[in-house]
Coordinates of C-alpha atoms (C1' of nucleotides) in Angstrom, one line a residue:
Chain J
M1 CA -40.4 161.5 -59.8
D2 CA -42.4 163.7 -61.8
N3 CA -44.7 166.7 -61.5
K4 CA -47.6 164.1 -60.7
Q5 CA -46.5 162.2 -58.2
I6 CA -44.0 165.4 -56.6
A7 CA -47.9 167.1 -56.1
N8 CA -49.2 163.5 -54.5
I9 CA -46.6 163.6 -52.3
F10 CA -48.0 167.5 -50.7
R11 CA -51.7 166.4 -51.2
K12 CA -51.0 163.2 -48.8
I13 CA -49.0 165.8 -47.1
A14 CA -51.9 168.2 -46.4
E15 CA -54.1 164.6 -46.3
I16 CA -51.6 164.2 -42.8
L17 CA -51.4 167.7 -41.6
E18 CA -55.5 168.0 -41.3
L19 CA -55.7 165.5 -38.8
Q20 CA -52.6 167.0 -37.2
G21 CA -55.1 169.9 -36.7
A22 CA -52.8 172.4 -38.1
I23 CA -53.7 175.8 -39.4
I24 CA -55.9 175.1 -42.3
F25 CA -54.1 177.9 -44.3
R26 CA -50.9 175.5 -43.8
I27 CA -53.0 173.2 -45.5
R28 CA -54.5 175.3 -47.8
A29 CA -50.6 176.5 -48.6
Y30 CA -49.7 172.6 -49.6
E31 CA -52.5 172.0 -51.5
R32 CA -52.2 175.1 -53.9
A33 CA -48.8 173.8 -54.4
A34 CA -50.2 170.1 -55.4
D35 CA -52.9 172.3 -58.2
T36 CA -49.9 174.6 -59.2
I37 CA -47.8 171.9 -59.9
E38 CA -50.1 169.3 -61.3
R39 CA -51.2 171.9 -63.8
L40 CA -47.9 173.1 -64.6
G41 CA -46.1 172.8 -68.3
A42 CA -42.3 172.6 -67.9
E43 CA -40.7 169.3 -65.6
L44 CA -40.7 170.6 -62.3
K45 CA -37.1 169.1 -62.4
V46 CA -35.5 171.8 -64.7
M47 CA -37.2 174.6 -62.5
A48 CA -35.4 173.2 -60.0
E49 CA -32.3 172.7 -61.3
Q50 CA -32.1 176.5 -62.6
D51 CA -33.8 177.6 -59.5
T52 CA -36.7 179.4 -61.1
L53 CA -39.1 177.5 -57.9
T54 CA -40.3 180.4 -56.3
T55 CA -41.7 182.1 -59.9
L56 CA -44.3 179.9 -59.2
S57 CA -47.4 181.3 -57.6
G58 CA -48.0 179.6 -54.4
I59 CA -44.2 177.9 -54.1
G60 CA -42.1 179.6 -52.0
K61 CA -38.4 178.7 -50.6
D62 CA -40.0 175.9 -48.0
L63 CA -41.6 174.7 -50.7
S64 CA -39.2 175.5 -53.3
D65 CA -36.9 173.8 -51.4
K66 CA -38.7 170.1 -50.4
I67 CA -39.0 170.4 -54.1
K68 CA -35.6 170.6 -54.9
E69 CA -35.1 167.7 -52.3
I70 CA -37.6 165.2 -54.0
V71 CA -36.0 165.8 -57.5
E72 CA -32.4 165.4 -55.8
T73 CA -33.0 162.5 -53.3
G74 CA -36.1 160.5 -55.0
S75 CA -37.8 161.5 -51.7
L76 CA -39.0 163.9 -48.8
K77 CA -37.6 163.2 -45.3
Y78 CA -39.9 165.6 -44.3
Y79 CA -42.7 163.3 -45.5
G80 CA -41.3 160.0 -44.2
D81 CA -41.1 161.4 -40.9
L82 CA -44.8 161.9 -41.1
K83 CA -46.3 159.4 -41.9
K84 CA -44.5 157.8 -39.2
E85 CA -46.7 160.1 -37.0
V86 CA -50.4 159.0 -38.3
P87 CA -51.5 155.7 -39.0
E88 CA -52.9 154.7 -43.2
G89 CA -56.2 154.0 -41.9
L90 CA -56.7 157.3 -40.1
L91 CA -56.1 158.8 -43.8
Q92 CA -59.0 155.9 -45.9
M93 CA -61.4 157.2 -42.4
L94 CA -61.2 160.7 -44.0
K95 CA -62.6 159.7 -47.2
I96 CA -66.2 157.9 -45.6
S97 CA -68.5 161.4 -46.7
G98 CA -69.4 163.7 -43.4
L99 CA -66.1 162.1 -41.3
G100 CA -63.6 165.2 -41.3
P101 CA -60.4 165.4 -39.4
K102 CA -62.3 166.9 -36.1
T103 CA -64.2 164.0 -36.2
V104 CA -61.4 161.1 -37.4
K105 CA -59.0 162.7 -34.5
L106 CA -61.7 163.0 -31.8
I107 CA -62.2 159.4 -32.4
N108 CA -58.8 157.7 -32.7
D109 CA -57.8 160.1 -29.2
N110 CA -61.3 158.3 -27.4
L111 CA -61.0 154.5 -28.8
K112 CA -57.8 155.0 -29.9
I113 CA -59.9 153.8 -33.7
N114 CA -57.4 153.6 -36.9
T115 CA -59.6 151.4 -39.4
I116 CA -62.8 151.9 -41.0
E117 CA -63.2 148.5 -40.5
G118 CA -62.8 149.9 -36.5
L119 CA -65.2 152.0 -37.2
E120 CA -68.1 150.4 -38.6
K121 CA -68.0 147.8 -35.6
A122 CA -68.0 150.1 -32.6
A123 CA -70.9 152.3 -34.5
R124 CA -72.4 148.7 -34.8
E125 CA -71.8 148.7 -31.3
G126 CA -72.8 152.0 -30.5
E127 CA -69.6 152.3 -28.8
L128 CA -69.3 155.4 -30.0
R129 CA -72.2 157.4 -28.9
K130 CA -70.1 157.2 -25.6
I131 CA -67.7 159.8 -26.9
E132 CA -68.4 163.8 -26.0
G133 CA -69.9 165.8 -28.8
I134 CA -70.6 161.8 -30.7
R135 CA -74.6 160.8 -30.7
E136 CA -77.0 158.5 -31.9
K137 CA -77.6 160.5 -35.2
T138 CA -73.9 161.3 -35.9
E139 CA -73.2 157.3 -35.1
E140 CA -76.0 156.4 -38.1
N141 CA -74.7 158.8 -40.5
I142 CA -71.3 157.0 -39.6
L143 CA -72.7 153.6 -40.6
R144 CA -74.5 155.3 -43.8
G145 CA -71.4 157.4 -44.5
I146 CA -69.1 154.1 -44.5
D147 CA -71.6 151.9 -46.4
L148 CA -71.6 154.7 -49.4
F149 CA -67.6 153.9 -49.4
K150 CA -68.0 150.6 -50.1
K151 CA -69.8 151.1 -52.7
R152 CA -69.6 154.3 -54.5
E153 CA -67.1 154.2 -57.5
E154 CA -64.8 157.2 -57.0
R155 CA -66.2 159.0 -59.8
T156 CA -69.1 158.3 -62.7
L157 CA -68.3 158.9 -66.7
F158 CA -69.6 162.1 -67.4
Y159 CA -71.9 160.7 -70.1
K160 CA -73.7 158.2 -67.9
A161 CA -74.2 161.3 -65.8
S162 CA -74.9 163.8 -68.2
D163 CA -77.8 161.1 -68.0
I164 CA -79.1 160.8 -64.4
S165 CA -78.9 164.3 -64.5
D166 CA -81.2 165.1 -67.7
K167 CA -83.6 162.6 -66.2
F168 CA -83.9 164.3 -62.8
I169 CA -84.2 168.1 -65.0
E170 CA -87.0 166.7 -67.5
Q171 CA -89.3 165.2 -64.4
L172 CA -88.5 168.9 -62.2
K173 CA -89.6 170.6 -65.3
K174 CA -93.1 169.8 -65.0
M175 CA -93.4 171.6 -61.8
K176 CA -95.2 174.7 -62.8
E177 CA -93.6 175.8 -59.7
I178 CA -90.3 175.5 -61.2
D179 CA -89.3 178.8 -63.5
K180 CA -85.5 178.5 -64.9
I181 CA -83.6 175.2 -64.6
E182 CA -80.1 174.4 -64.7
S183 CA -77.6 171.5 -64.1
A184 CA -73.6 173.2 -63.0
G185 CA -70.7 171.4 -61.5
S186 CA -68.3 169.8 -63.2
L187 CA -70.8 168.3 -65.4
R188 CA -71.8 171.9 -66.6
R189 CA -67.8 172.3 -67.4
K190 CA -68.0 169.1 -69.8
K191 CA -65.1 167.1 -67.1
W192 CA -64.6 163.6 -68.8
T193 CA -66.0 162.1 -65.1
V194 CA -68.0 164.1 -62.4
K195 CA -68.3 163.2 -58.7
D196 CA -72.2 164.5 -58.4
I197 CA -74.6 166.7 -59.8
D198 CA -75.5 169.8 -58.9
I199 CA -78.9 170.8 -59.8
L200 CA -79.8 174.4 -60.2
V201 CA -84.1 176.2 -60.1
T202 CA -85.4 179.0 -59.1
S203 CA -88.6 179.4 -57.4
K204 CA -91.1 181.0 -55.8
Q205 CA -92.1 177.8 -53.5
P206 CA -88.3 176.2 -52.4
E207 CA -89.8 174.4 -49.9
K208 CA -92.8 172.7 -52.3
V209 CA -90.2 171.8 -55.1
I210 CA -87.2 170.4 -52.1
D211 CA -90.8 168.3 -51.5
T212 CA -91.7 166.9 -54.2
F213 CA -87.6 166.6 -55.5
V214 CA -87.3 164.2 -52.7
K215 CA -89.9 162.2 -53.7
L216 CA -89.2 162.1 -56.7
S217 CA -88.8 158.1 -58.4
L218 CA -85.5 158.5 -59.3
V219 CA -84.4 158.9 -55.8
S220 CA -83.2 155.9 -53.5
E221 CA -81.5 157.5 -50.3
V222 CA -82.4 161.8 -49.3
L223 CA -79.4 162.3 -47.3
A224 CA -80.2 165.6 -46.7
K225 CA -82.9 167.8 -46.7
G226 CA -83.4 172.0 -46.0
S227 CA -85.8 175.0 -47.4
T228 CA -83.3 175.6 -50.2
K229 CA -81.2 172.9 -50.7
S230 CA -81.5 168.9 -51.1
S231 CA -78.9 166.4 -51.4
V232 CA -80.2 162.7 -52.7
I233 CA -78.8 159.4 -53.8
A234 CA -79.6 158.4 -57.2
K235 CA -81.0 154.9 -57.7
D236 CA -78.8 152.4 -59.6
S237 CA -76.2 155.1 -59.0
N238 CA -74.9 155.8 -56.2
L239 CA -74.2 159.1 -57.8
Q240 CA -75.8 161.9 -55.5
V241 CA -77.4 164.6 -56.8
D242 CA -78.1 168.4 -55.2
L243 CA -80.3 170.3 -55.6
R244 CA -80.5 173.8 -54.8
V245 CA -84.0 176.2 -55.2
L246 CA -82.9 180.2 -55.7
E247 CA -84.4 183.4 -56.1
A248 CA -84.1 185.0 -60.3
S249 CA -82.3 187.7 -59.5
K250 CA -79.1 185.8 -57.8
F251 CA -79.7 182.7 -60.7
G252 CA -76.0 184.2 -61.9
S253 CA -73.8 184.2 -59.7
A254 CA -75.5 181.1 -58.0
L255 CA -74.7 179.3 -61.4
M256 CA -71.2 180.8 -61.6
H257 CA -70.8 179.9 -58.5
F258 CA -71.4 176.1 -58.2
T259 CA -70.4 175.9 -61.9
G260 CA -66.9 175.7 -60.5
S261 CA -64.1 174.8 -60.6
K262 CA -63.4 175.6 -57.0
A263 CA -59.5 176.6 -59.0
F264 CA -62.0 179.2 -60.9
N265 CA -63.8 180.5 -58.2
V266 CA -60.8 181.2 -55.7
K267 CA -59.2 183.5 -58.7
L268 CA -62.3 185.1 -59.7
R269 CA -63.3 185.4 -55.5
Q270 CA -59.7 187.6 -55.1
L271 CA -60.0 189.3 -58.8
A272 CA -63.0 191.0 -56.5
I273 CA -61.3 191.9 -53.8
K274 CA -58.9 193.7 -55.6
K275 CA -61.2 195.7 -57.1
G276 CA -63.4 196.4 -54.6
Y277 CA -66.0 193.9 -55.1
K278 CA -66.6 190.6 -53.3
V279 CA -68.9 187.8 -55.2
S280 CA -70.7 184.7 -53.6
E281 CA -73.3 182.8 -54.4
Y282 CA -75.8 185.3 -53.9
G283 CA -73.7 188.0 -56.4
L284 CA -71.3 190.2 -57.0
F285 CA -71.8 193.5 -54.1
S286 CA -69.5 196.6 -54.0
V287 CA -68.2 197.3 -50.7
S288 CA -67.2 200.9 -49.4
P289 CA -64.5 201.6 -46.8
D290 CA -67.2 201.3 -44.2
K291 CA -68.3 197.9 -44.6
K292 CA -71.0 198.4 -46.8
E293 CA -72.6 195.7 -48.9
E294 CA -74.5 196.6 -52.5
L295 CA -75.3 194.0 -54.7
I296 CA -74.2 195.1 -58.2
A297 CA -75.3 191.8 -60.1
G298 CA -76.2 188.6 -59.9
Q299 CA -78.8 187.7 -62.4
T300 CA -77.1 186.1 -65.1
E301 CA -73.2 185.4 -65.5
D302 CA -72.2 187.9 -68.4
E303 CA -73.4 190.6 -66.2
I304 CA -70.6 189.1 -63.9
F305 CA -68.5 188.5 -65.8
S306 CA -68.6 192.1 -67.8
R307 CA -68.8 194.2 -64.5
M308 CA -65.6 191.9 -63.4
E309 CA -63.9 193.3 -67.3
L310 CA -64.0 190.3 -68.3
V311 CA -65.2 188.6 -71.3
Y312 CA -67.3 186.1 -70.9
I313 CA -65.6 182.3 -69.9
P314 CA -67.1 179.2 -71.2
P315 CA -67.6 176.7 -68.1
E316 CA -65.2 174.0 -69.6
L317 CA -62.2 177.2 -69.7
R318 CA -63.1 177.3 -65.6
E319 CA -59.9 176.1 -64.3
D320 CA -57.6 178.4 -63.7
R321 CA -55.4 177.0 -66.2
G322 CA -54.4 180.9 -67.5
E323 CA -58.7 181.5 -68.2
I324 CA -59.5 184.6 -66.7
E325 CA -55.9 186.3 -67.8
A326 CA -57.2 185.9 -71.2
A327 CA -60.6 186.9 -69.9
Q328 CA -58.8 190.3 -69.3
S329 CA -57.3 191.0 -72.3
N330 CA -59.8 189.5 -74.4
K331 CA -57.8 186.5 -75.8
L332 CA -59.5 183.2 -75.3
P333 CA -60.3 180.8 -77.7
E334 CA -62.7 180.6 -80.5
L335 CA -63.6 177.2 -79.4
I336 CA -64.4 174.2 -81.6
N337 CA -68.2 173.3 -82.2
I338 CA -69.5 169.7 -82.9
Q339 CA -70.9 171.8 -86.1
D340 CA -67.5 172.6 -86.8
I341 CA -66.5 168.7 -87.1
R342 CA -66.3 167.7 -90.6
G343 CA -65.5 163.8 -90.6
D344 CA -64.6 160.9 -88.4
L345 CA -60.9 159.5 -89.0
H346 CA -60.8 156.5 -86.5
V347 CA -63.5 153.7 -87.2
H348 CA -64.0 150.6 -87.5
S349 CA -65.5 148.4 -89.9
T350 CA -66.6 144.4 -90.6
Y351 CA -63.4 144.5 -91.8
S352 CA -61.8 144.1 -88.0
D353 CA -63.3 143.8 -85.0
G354 CA -66.6 146.7 -85.9
K355 CA -70.7 145.7 -86.3
D356 CA -71.2 147.4 -89.5
T357 CA -69.7 147.6 -93.2
I358 CA -68.4 150.2 -94.3
E359 CA -71.8 150.9 -96.6
I360 CA -73.6 151.3 -93.7
I361 CA -71.5 153.4 -92.0
A362 CA -71.0 156.2 -95.2
Q363 CA -74.5 156.0 -95.3
E364 CA -74.5 157.0 -91.6
A365 CA -72.0 159.7 -91.7
K366 CA -73.2 161.2 -94.8
R367 CA -76.8 161.5 -92.6
L368 CA -74.5 163.2 -89.7
G369 CA -73.6 165.6 -92.5
Y370 CA -70.1 164.5 -92.1
R371 CA -67.8 164.9 -95.1
Y372 CA -65.2 162.8 -95.0
I373 CA -66.1 159.0 -93.0
G374 CA -62.0 157.4 -92.6
I375 CA -62.3 153.3 -91.8
S376 CA -59.0 153.2 -90.4
D377 CA -59.5 149.4 -89.3
H378 CA -56.8 147.2 -87.0
S379 CA -53.4 145.0 -88.1
Q380 CA -53.1 141.9 -89.0
S381 CA -51.1 141.2 -85.2
L382 CA -53.8 142.2 -83.2
R383 CA -55.9 138.9 -83.8
V384 CA -58.2 139.7 -80.4
A385 CA -59.7 142.3 -82.8
N386 CA -59.5 140.6 -86.2
G387 CA -56.6 142.6 -87.2
M388 CA -56.5 143.0 -91.4
S389 CA -54.5 140.5 -93.4
I390 CA -52.7 142.0 -95.9
E391 CA -54.6 140.4 -98.1
N392 CA -57.8 141.8 -96.5
I393 CA -56.7 145.3 -96.8
F394 CA -56.2 145.6 -101.0
K395 CA -59.8 144.1 -100.9
K396 CA -61.1 146.8 -98.6
I397 CA -59.3 149.1 -101.0
E398 CA -61.1 147.7 -104.0
E399 CA -64.6 148.2 -101.8
I400 CA -64.1 151.8 -101.1
K401 CA -62.9 151.8 -104.1
K402 CA -66.5 151.0 -105.9
L403 CA -68.2 152.5 -103.2
N404 CA -67.1 155.8 -103.2
K405 CA -68.1 155.7 -106.9
S406 CA -72.2 155.0 -105.9
I407 CA -72.1 156.8 -102.7
K408 CA -73.1 161.2 -103.5
G409 CA -72.1 163.6 -101.2
I410 CA -69.1 161.6 -99.2
E411 CA -66.0 160.6 -99.7
I412 CA -64.5 157.8 -97.8
L413 CA -61.2 157.3 -97.2
C414 CA -59.3 154.2 -96.5
G415 CA -56.9 153.8 -93.7
T416 CA -56.1 151.2 -90.5
E417 CA -55.5 151.4 -87.1
V418 CA -52.5 149.8 -87.1
D419 CA -50.0 148.1 -83.8
I420 CA -46.5 149.6 -83.0
L421 CA -45.4 146.5 -82.2
P422 CA -43.8 146.2 -78.7
D423 CA -39.7 146.7 -80.0
G424 CA -41.3 150.3 -82.0
T425 CA -41.8 148.8 -85.7
I426 CA -45.2 148.8 -87.7
D427 CA -47.9 145.9 -88.6
Y428 CA -47.1 146.3 -91.6
P429 CA -44.8 146.5 -94.1
D430 CA -43.7 150.5 -95.4
S431 CA -45.3 148.5 -99.2
V432 CA -48.2 148.5 -97.8
L433 CA -49.0 151.9 -95.3
K434 CA -48.0 154.0 -99.0
E435 CA -51.1 152.3 -100.7
L436 CA -53.9 153.6 -97.6
D437 CA -55.0 157.3 -97.5
F438 CA -53.8 157.6 -94.2
C439 CA -52.4 155.8 -91.4
I440 CA -53.3 155.9 -87.3
A441 CA -50.7 153.7 -84.7
A442 CA -51.8 153.2 -81.6
V443 CA -49.5 150.8 -78.7
H444 CA -52.3 147.7 -77.9
S445 CA -49.3 146.1 -76.3
G446 CA -46.7 145.7 -73.8
F447 CA -48.2 148.5 -71.7
K448 CA -45.7 147.3 -68.8
Q449 CA -42.9 148.5 -70.3
T450 CA -40.3 151.6 -69.3
K451 CA -41.4 154.9 -69.9
E452 CA -38.1 155.4 -71.9
K453 CA -39.0 151.9 -74.7
L454 CA -42.5 153.3 -74.3
T455 CA -42.4 156.7 -75.3
K456 CA -39.8 155.1 -78.0
R457 CA -41.9 153.3 -79.9
I458 CA -44.0 156.8 -79.8
V459 CA -41.8 158.4 -81.3
S460 CA -40.7 156.2 -83.8
A461 CA -44.2 156.1 -85.2
C462 CA -44.5 160.1 -85.1
K463 CA -40.9 159.6 -87.6
N464 CA -42.9 157.5 -89.7
K465 CA -43.8 159.0 -92.9
Y466 CA -47.0 157.2 -93.9
I467 CA -48.4 157.5 -89.6
N468 CA -50.4 160.7 -89.3
I469 CA -52.2 160.4 -86.1
I470 CA -50.6 158.9 -83.1
A471 CA -54.1 156.8 -81.1
H472 CA -55.4 157.3 -77.0
P473 CA -50.7 158.1 -76.6
T474 CA -51.2 157.1 -73.0
G475 CA -53.8 154.4 -72.7
V476 CA -55.5 155.1 -70.6
L477 CA -59.0 152.6 -70.0
W478 CA -61.6 154.5 -66.9
G479 CA -61.1 152.1 -64.0
V480 CA -59.1 149.5 -65.8
R481 CA -55.7 151.0 -66.9
E482 CA -53.9 154.0 -66.0
E483 CA -52.7 156.2 -67.7
C484 CA -49.0 154.8 -68.8
E485 CA -45.8 156.5 -68.3
I486 CA -44.4 158.5 -71.2
D487 CA -42.6 161.8 -71.5
F488 CA -45.2 163.6 -72.9
D489 CA -43.1 166.8 -73.7
E490 CA -40.8 164.2 -76.2
V491 CA -44.0 162.6 -77.5
L492 CA -45.1 166.6 -78.4
K493 CA -41.7 167.5 -79.9
A494 CA -41.7 164.3 -82.6
A495 CA -45.4 165.0 -83.3
L496 CA -44.6 168.6 -84.0
E497 CA -41.2 167.9 -86.3
N498 CA -43.1 165.3 -88.0
D499 CA -45.8 166.9 -88.3
T500 CA -48.0 163.6 -86.9
A501 CA -51.0 164.6 -85.3
L502 CA -52.2 163.5 -82.0
E503 CA -55.8 161.8 -81.5
I504 CA -58.7 162.6 -78.5
N505 CA -59.9 159.2 -79.0
C506 CA -64.3 160.1 -78.1
H507 CA -64.8 156.5 -76.3
P508 CA -66.1 156.8 -72.7
M509 CA -63.7 154.6 -71.8
R510 CA -60.8 156.2 -73.0
G511 CA -60.6 160.4 -72.8
D512 CA -57.7 160.2 -73.5
L513 CA -55.8 162.6 -74.6
N514 CA -56.8 164.5 -71.4
S515 CA -57.4 168.3 -71.4
L516 CA -54.6 169.2 -69.6
N517 CA -52.5 167.5 -72.8
I518 CA -54.5 168.6 -75.3
L519 CA -53.6 172.3 -73.8
K520 CA -50.1 171.4 -73.4
A521 CA -50.6 170.2 -77.4
R522 CA -52.2 173.2 -78.3
R523 CA -49.6 174.9 -76.8
A524 CA -46.8 173.6 -78.5
G525 CA -48.3 174.0 -81.8
V526 CA -49.4 170.3 -82.2
K527 CA -52.3 169.1 -84.5
I528 CA -55.1 167.2 -83.3
A529 CA -57.5 164.5 -84.6
I530 CA -60.5 164.0 -82.7
G531 CA -61.8 160.4 -83.6
S532 CA -64.8 158.4 -81.9
D533 CA -63.8 155.3 -82.4
A534 CA -66.4 153.9 -83.1
H535 CA -66.8 149.9 -83.5
I536 CA -71.0 150.4 -84.8
I537 CA -72.6 153.8 -85.7
S538 CA -74.0 154.3 -82.8
E539 CA -70.8 155.1 -80.9
L540 CA -70.3 157.2 -83.9
K541 CA -71.6 160.3 -80.8
F542 CA -69.4 160.0 -79.0
M543 CA -67.5 162.9 -81.1
D544 CA -69.7 164.6 -78.8
L545 CA -67.5 163.8 -75.8
G546 CA -64.0 164.5 -78.2
V547 CA -65.9 167.7 -79.1
N548 CA -66.7 168.7 -75.0
L549 CA -62.4 167.3 -74.1
S550 CA -61.1 169.6 -77.1
R551 CA -62.9 172.2 -75.4
R552 CA -61.6 172.0 -72.3
G553 CA -58.1 171.4 -73.7
W554 CA -59.0 175.3 -75.6
L555 CA -58.9 174.2 -78.6
E556 CA -59.9 175.3 -81.7
K557 CA -60.9 174.7 -85.1
N558 CA -57.3 174.8 -86.9
D559 CA -56.1 172.6 -84.1
I560 CA -58.0 169.8 -85.3
I561 CA -57.3 168.4 -88.9
N562 CA -60.8 166.9 -88.4
C563 CA -62.5 170.6 -88.6
M564 CA -60.7 170.8 -92.5
E565 CA -62.6 170.8 -95.4
V566 CA -61.7 167.4 -97.3
S567 CA -58.9 168.7 -100.6
K568 CA -57.2 170.5 -97.4
L569 CA -56.8 167.4 -95.3
E570 CA -56.5 165.4 -98.4
K571 CA -53.3 167.2 -98.9
W572 CA -52.1 167.0 -94.8
L573 CA -52.4 163.9 -94.9
Q574 CA -49.7 163.5 -97.8
K575 CA -47.3 166.5 -96.3
K576 CA -45.3 163.4 -94.4
Q577 CA -44.7 161.2 -97.3
Chain W
dG1 C1' -46.5 178.1 -45.8
dC2 C1' -47.6 182.2 -48.8
dC3 C1' -47.9 186.5 -50.4
dG4 C1' -47.5 192.2 -50.6
dT5 C1' -49.9 199.5 -55.8
dT6 C1' -52.0 200.7 -47.0
dT7 C1' -46.8 195.5 -47.4
dT8 C1' -41.9 191.7 -43.6
dC9 C1' -46.9 190.8 -40.4
dG10 C1' -51.7 189.9 -40.9
dG11 C1' -54.5 187.7 -43.2
dC12 C1' -55.2 184.4 -46.6
dC13 C1' -63.0 182.2 -50.6
dC14 C1' -67.9 182.1 -49.0
dG15 C1' -71.9 179.9 -46.9
dA16 C1' -75.7 176.1 -46.0
dC17 C1' -77.0 172.5 -43.9
dT18 C1' -76.4 168.8 -39.2
dG19 C1' -76.2 167.7 -35.5
dT20 C1' -74.8 168.7 -30.8
dT21 C1' -75.5 172.4 -28.7
dT22 C1' -78.0 176.0 -26.0
dT23 C1' -74.7 179.6 -29.6
dC24 C1' -71.9 176.7 -32.3
dA25 C1' -68.4 174.2 -34.6
dG26 C1' -68.1 170.6 -38.4
dT27 C1' -67.8 169.5 -42.7
dC28 C1' -69.0 169.7 -47.6
dG29 C1' -69.4 171.9 -51.8

DNA sequence: GCCGTTTTCGGCCCGACTGTTTTCAGTCG
């Protein structure tokens, strides 16, 4: 069992305890432990053997023993017993928006309903309203929740959500009653996927703003409408959009609160209490011994951070991954910006499955301000992507030589995205690889191999002296394929020892590495390449998404090979040989 | 279930909206 699986067991336990009406703090203890485990760099297995689990925050004797039991036996008796007490369907019912543990339990106790289908039937037939505490309105809400549940994608990709958010903001900006407007939430933290959109505005006429908001043509359904807050569903997306109207004096504290993350907020509030303060969306308050509160900051985030004796923490870092501690000692990283990117090394041309010629790509890269562009077409075995024959590689090398003479102001590098075959060998012989400026290697088949085999494949590619970059290391494809199981620590070790960079693949479907793995790579000292994986020049802009992800993974300029100037990069690429 | 610079018990982050009540509980973020 790896850390993620153990964390999942704790989350499931928390859900079941919630249904059973356990005290909230016990439930939170399991959730907090799951959080800690998930963001942990080290293997729990090793810590269990060394008996150091209780040094982790939120893990005491009981949970330490439970982890040890899982590590040693592969299962947890307590969890097995607990599962028997609660039908799986009840856990499913919890996923319906508006339906929490208390109501699920109430319905189950009264009508013995334990599936979503059963719930829907009872709601349609008006059975639920016979239960004390449930009336028509609740019944309607449950039906609406079920409807949403059925058609909802769990999360929406950032680049789609940010598009929708921009449209709402554009419409709202037309209102003269609105002063400031900004999106918050995971969108502001630039998470790869988001659950909903939070928009904050300041206005002296909140009711009027809310009235206009719910009537926007972008809205398909109004979920809630109060005097300062409203929730709607955006048209054609099933994405929930929340709007909150605030006083200008509290905009900073509200922005901070609704940007989150939840874990960050909790940590910040605990820190506030230690300093004799209280922080909420309405501001930072000093609290006197007789519990009198006085507002001391709230208009801007800067002001609040400063009163808390923290340097400003960029939203992308607010995940409780050590950023608050780093801000206390002024050791936050200097995050990269899109302007720091000097070139893109992962681009496909008409030599494989790209839509544009090398010349067109080079011209567009130049227009974007890049200093170099690496053309990395697929290798021969990837037939579905029109992988290049060896003969074509030599044609491509010649073409790039000519183009480099005719196009000034940008350097075209000739590369490949070569397959790491299921037996761990590379799809072209060394005699071919050595003719190229750089080589990216990637797994494109045999994803279902064991963790050991997959890890070995990637490690052996790292060791190849012509391979500079491992592309999309975990193979995740959003909504299509989960991350493959690889021993990431082993991969990091091999990458570090052999001067191989790991890629952040910017394609919206990938986002691979994820931010936690990026952070691990940075802490291990492994270099990163950010590649757009563009198959048409309009996709070169995906670089933005990779920069977002890099910032979430704490990356600085020096961590990233395509922030190097071309001469330095060329030296780095040849370093292995 | 965890945790401790008033510490081994009694706290544990904070507030809006909704529905069902008649002062509040449940849910959500």
